[in-house]
Amino acid sequence: MTSLLTGLPFRSTTARRTAVTFAFVLCGVAGLSACGKTIQIGDSTPQPASTPPPASSPAAADGRSGDNTALQVVDSTAQDAGLNGNGGTVIGTAVQEAPPKWVQLSAVTSAPLFSPHLININQAALYRFDKDTAQPSQSNCNDDCAVQWPPVTIKEGGNVYLAGVNQKDVGAIRRQDGQVQLTVGGWPVYRFSGDSRPGDLNGQGVGGTWFAVAPTGEKAEQGASAPQ
């Protein structure tokens, strides 16, 4: 099946994946959203920016780090912004050597989950950790844990694109190693090294503390089968 969010096929070894219906507003110049918001790193409840980043700024256009350390949350997809790559995010079990210039968070549904959960632009499932905290946002997965559960990081000054996610739920924190990690609903988000292909959900329920993350930061609901 082809995703309505990215134009890429979703593949799963367990069930077909369908995109969650969502609505978004396109505004700004060259596909960038002037109705997005700027988030300061470490602020789990960011406020809308008073002014959007200049449309002529190369850093704003492709997500490269600029003169500030804030991130821009764009209320549309990377494709709508004229981007057709992956921002530098890695696929499967590959190690993220450097933070990507931009990240896309997309909401989808797939068996065996009843409710929507998040994936990145590479269709890798994203997770949350019960031993983290959301208020305040804090990651307690470091060192060996972060090898098994790579945090979803982004380059300072980068852009976060959304599909089926409310921009008010997106934030960022600075990890112990200095990298910037995205949060959803205050919860830091991760990939799982045990997911090797798009559509894998091998991290769901691991240790009774790791769960696919919903678009609001809650746990995606487990079920015997996905709704038809």
Short mmCIF file of C-alpha atoms in Angstrom, two decimals:
data_model
loop_
_atom_site.label_atom_id
_atom_site.label_comp_id
_atom_site.label_asym_id
_atom_site.label_seq_id
_atom_site.Cartn_x
_atom_site.Cartn_y
_atom_site.Cartn_z
CA MET A 1 0.00 0.00 0.00
CA THR A 2 1.20 3.54 -0.68
CA SER A 3 1.36 6.01 2.20
CA LEU A 4 -0.84 9.08 1.95
CA LEU A 5 1.77 10.92 4.01
CA THR A 6 5.01 10.42 2.13
CA GLY A 7 4.16 8.74 -1.16
CA LEU A 8 6.30 5.75 -0.14
CA PRO A 9 5.02 2.19 0.21
CA PHE A 10 4.56 0.85 3.71
CA ARG A 11 5.79 -2.71 4.09
CA SER A 12 5.14 -4.96 7.08
CA THR A 13 5.74 -8.65 7.69
CA THR A 14 2.62 -8.86 9.86
CA ALA A 15 -0.04 -6.67 8.28
CA ARG A 16 -0.60 -3.89 5.84
CA ARG A 17 -0.14 -0.42 7.23
CA THR A 18 -2.58 2.38 6.62
CA ALA A 19 -2.04 6.07 7.08
CA VAL A 20 -4.00 7.93 9.69
CA THR A 21 -6.32 10.54 8.26
CA PHE A 22 -5.12 13.97 9.21
CA ALA A 23 -5.53 17.61 8.27
CA PHE A 24 -2.78 20.22 8.04
CA VAL A 25 -2.52 23.83 6.92
CA LEU A 26 0.00 24.83 4.28
CA CYS A 27 1.29 28.36 4.58
CA GLY A 28 4.46 30.35 4.15
CA VAL A 29 6.81 30.51 1.18
CA ALA A 30 8.21 27.59 -0.84
CA GLY A 31 6.23 25.06 1.18
CA LEU A 32 7.64 26.13 4.56
CA SER A 33 5.09 26.73 7.27
CA ALA A 34 4.89 30.26 8.64
CA CYS A 35 2.31 28.89 11.07
CA GLY A 36 4.83 26.54 12.65
CA LYS A 37 6.60 27.24 15.92
CA THR A 38 10.08 27.56 17.28
CA ILE A 39 11.08 25.35 20.21
CA GLN A 40 13.98 25.94 22.53
CA ILE A 41 15.99 22.86 23.46
CA GLY A 42 15.07 21.66 26.92
CA ASP A 43 11.62 23.25 26.87
CA SER A 44 9.00 20.48 26.92
CA THR A 45 6.10 22.95 26.62
CA PRO A 46 7.29 25.43 23.97
CA GLN A 47 5.26 28.44 22.92
CA PRO A 48 4.54 29.53 19.33
CA ALA A 49 7.22 31.75 17.85
CA SER A 50 6.41 35.44 17.62
CA THR A 51 7.91 35.59 14.14
CA PRO A 52 8.65 32.79 11.64
CA PRO A 53 12.19 32.20 10.36
CA PRO A 54 13.05 34.19 7.25
CA ALA A 55 11.92 32.34 4.13
CA SER A 56 15.12 33.32 2.36
CA SER A 57 17.35 31.72 4.95
CA PRO A 58 19.22 28.66 3.55
CA ALA A 59 19.37 27.17 7.04
CA ALA A 60 15.60 27.40 7.39
CA ALA A 61 15.09 25.96 3.92
CA ASP A 62 16.90 22.68 4.38
CA GLY A 63 17.12 22.24 8.13
CA ARG A 64 20.83 22.98 8.51
CA SER A 65 22.03 24.45 11.77
CA GLY A 66 21.84 28.23 11.81
CA ASP A 67 23.07 30.85 14.26
CA ASN A 68 20.62 29.78 16.98
CA THR A 69 20.11 26.48 18.77
CA ALA A 70 16.33 26.41 18.45
CA LEU A 71 14.39 23.99 16.26
CA GLN A 72 11.58 24.89 13.88
CA VAL A 73 8.48 22.69 13.95
CA VAL A 74 6.81 22.86 10.54
CA ASP A 75 3.12 22.02 10.32
CA SER A 76 3.42 20.12 7.03
CA THR A 77 5.46 17.30 5.53
CA ALA A 78 9.02 17.37 4.24
CA GLN A 79 7.70 16.63 0.76
CA ASP A 80 5.50 19.72 0.95
CA ALA A 81 8.66 21.68 1.79
CA GLY A 82 10.29 20.43 -1.42
CA LEU A 83 12.50 17.82 0.28
CA ASN A 84 12.77 14.28 -1.11
CA GLY A 85 15.56 12.76 0.99
CA ASN A 86 15.66 11.56 4.57
CA GLY A 87 17.45 14.47 6.21
CA GLY A 88 20.36 12.23 7.15
CA THR A 89 18.36 9.78 9.26
CA VAL A 90 19.57 6.19 9.15
CA ILE A 91 17.70 3.03 8.22
CA GLY A 92 17.22 -0.13 10.25
CA THR A 93 20.02 -1.02 12.65
CA ALA A 94 22.50 1.49 11.20
CA VAL A 95 24.22 3.72 13.77
CA GLN A 96 23.33 7.42 13.59
CA GLU A 97 26.83 8.87 13.29
CA ALA A 98 25.66 12.48 13.09
CA PRO A 99 22.33 14.13 13.91
CA PRO A 100 20.07 14.54 10.87
CA LYS A 101 19.37 18.00 9.44
CA TRP A 102 15.64 17.38 9.62
CA VAL A 103 13.25 14.78 10.97
CA GLN A 104 9.69 13.89 10.01
CA LEU A 105 7.25 12.42 12.51
CA SER A 106 4.32 10.60 10.89
CA ALA A 107 1.32 8.87 12.48
CA VAL A 108 0.25 5.48 11.08
CA THR A 109 -1.71 2.43 12.20
CA SER A 110 -0.48 -1.14 11.94
CA ALA A 111 -1.27 -4.53 13.51
CA PRO A 112 -1.10 -5.57 16.27
CA LEU A 113 -1.82 -2.06 17.56
CA PHE A 114 -5.32 -0.63 17.80
CA SER A 115 -4.26 3.02 17.92
CA PRO A 116 -1.95 5.23 15.82
CA HIS A 117 1.78 5.25 16.48
CA LEU A 118 4.71 7.24 15.15
CA ILE A 119 7.31 6.43 12.53
CA ASN A 120 10.14 8.47 11.05
CA ILE A 121 10.73 9.26 7.36
CA ASN A 122 12.38 5.83 6.95
CA GLN A 123 9.21 4.16 8.31
CA ALA A 124 11.01 3.01 11.47
CA ALA A 125 8.71 2.68 14.49
CA LEU A 126 9.36 5.13 17.33
CA TYR A 127 9.10 4.26 21.01
CA ARG A 128 8.86 5.73 24.52
CA PHE A 129 10.40 4.45 27.77
CA ASP A 130 8.42 4.18 31.02
CA LYS A 131 11.53 5.02 33.07
CA ASP A 132 11.81 8.42 31.37
CA THR A 133 9.77 11.37 32.59
CA ALA A 134 7.55 13.76 30.64
CA GLN A 135 7.19 16.52 33.24
CA PRO A 136 9.92 17.56 33.13
CA SER A 137 11.09 15.87 29.94
CA GLN A 138 14.09 13.71 30.78
CA SER A 139 15.76 10.69 29.21
CA ASN A 140 17.02 7.92 31.49
CA CYS A 141 18.33 5.82 28.60
CA ASN A 142 22.04 6.46 28.13
CA ASP A 143 25.25 4.57 27.30
CA ASP A 144 24.48 0.90 26.51
CA CYS A 145 20.74 1.57 26.67
CA ALA A 146 21.06 4.25 23.98
CA VAL A 147 22.89 1.77 21.75
CA GLN A 148 19.99 -0.66 21.91
CA TRP A 149 17.42 2.15 21.82
CA PRO A 150 18.89 4.95 19.68
CA PRO A 151 17.36 8.33 20.58
CA VAL A 152 15.67 10.31 17.81
CA THR A 153 18.16 13.15 17.49
CA ILE A 154 18.32 16.24 15.31
CA LYS A 155 20.91 18.85 14.43
CA GLU A 156 20.62 22.16 16.26
CA GLY A 157 18.73 24.64 14.10
CA GLY A 158 17.02 21.81 12.21
CA ASN A 159 13.41 21.40 11.12
CA VAL A 160 10.83 18.91 12.38
CA TYR A 161 8.14 18.05 9.81
CA LEU A 162 4.81 16.58 10.81
CA ALA A 163 2.15 14.28 9.37
CA GLY A 164 -0.73 13.49 11.69
CA VAL A 165 1.02 15.04 14.70
CA ASN A 166 -0.02 18.26 16.48
CA GLN A 167 2.86 20.72 16.61
CA LYS A 168 2.00 21.63 20.21
CA ASP A 169 3.02 18.11 21.31
CA VAL A 170 6.56 18.32 19.88
CA GLY A 171 9.52 19.40 21.98
CA ALA A 172 13.25 18.77 22.44
CA ILE A 173 15.75 18.11 25.22
CA ARG A 174 19.51 18.04 25.46
CA ARG A 175 20.83 14.60 26.40
CA GLN A 176 23.74 13.81 28.71
CA ASP A 177 26.02 13.42 25.69
CA GLY A 178 25.03 16.87 24.40
CA GLN A 179 22.85 15.68 21.52
CA VAL A 180 19.38 17.07 20.94
CA GLN A 181 16.56 14.52 21.28
CA LEU A 182 12.96 15.04 20.17
CA THR A 183 10.06 14.60 22.57
CA VAL A 184 6.37 14.01 21.93
CA GLY A 185 3.92 14.91 24.67
CA GLY A 186 7.01 15.48 26.80
CA TRP A 187 8.26 11.90 26.32
CA PRO A 188 11.69 11.40 24.68
CA VAL A 189 11.39 9.20 21.58
CA TYR A 190 13.65 6.40 20.32
CA ARG A 191 14.17 3.81 17.61
CA PHE A 192 14.83 0.13 18.42
CA SER A 193 17.98 -1.60 17.18
CA GLY A 194 15.97 -4.82 16.89
CA ASP A 195 13.80 -3.36 14.13
CA SER A 196 15.56 -4.12 10.86
CA ARG A 197 12.85 -3.36 8.28
CA PRO A 198 10.10 -0.79 7.72
CA GLY A 199 6.98 -1.92 9.57
CA ASP A 200 8.80 -3.84 12.31
CA LEU A 201 7.43 -3.37 15.84
CA ASN A 202 9.81 -5.67 17.68
CA GLY A 203 10.30 -3.16 20.47
CA GLN A 204 6.65 -3.14 21.53
CA GLY A 205 6.35 -4.21 25.17
CA VAL A 206 10.03 -5.07 25.66
CA GLY A 207 10.80 -5.37 29.36
CA GLY A 208 7.32 -4.10 30.15
CA THR A 209 8.72 -0.57 29.80
CA TRP A 210 9.12 0.12 26.06
CA PHE A 211 6.09 0.89 23.90
CA ALA A 212 5.32 2.35 20.49
CA VAL A 213 4.61 6.02 21.02
CA ALA A 214 1.30 7.58 19.99
CA PRO A 215 1.09 11.01 18.28
CA THR A 216 0.31 12.60 21.67
CA GLY A 217 3.14 10.84 23.52
CA GLU A 218 0.89 8.22 25.10
CA LYS A 219 1.46 4.48 24.64
CA ALA A 220 -0.06 3.04 21.47
CA GLU A 221 -2.73 0.52 22.42
CA GLN A 222 -1.95 -3.16 21.99
CA GLY A 223 -4.60 -5.44 20.51
CA ALA A 224 -5.12 -8.83 18.94
CA SER A 225 -5.62 -7.23 15.55
CA ALA A 226 -5.76 -3.83 13.94
CA PRO A 227 -9.15 -2.33 13.09
CA GLN A 228 -10.30 -2.98 9.56
#
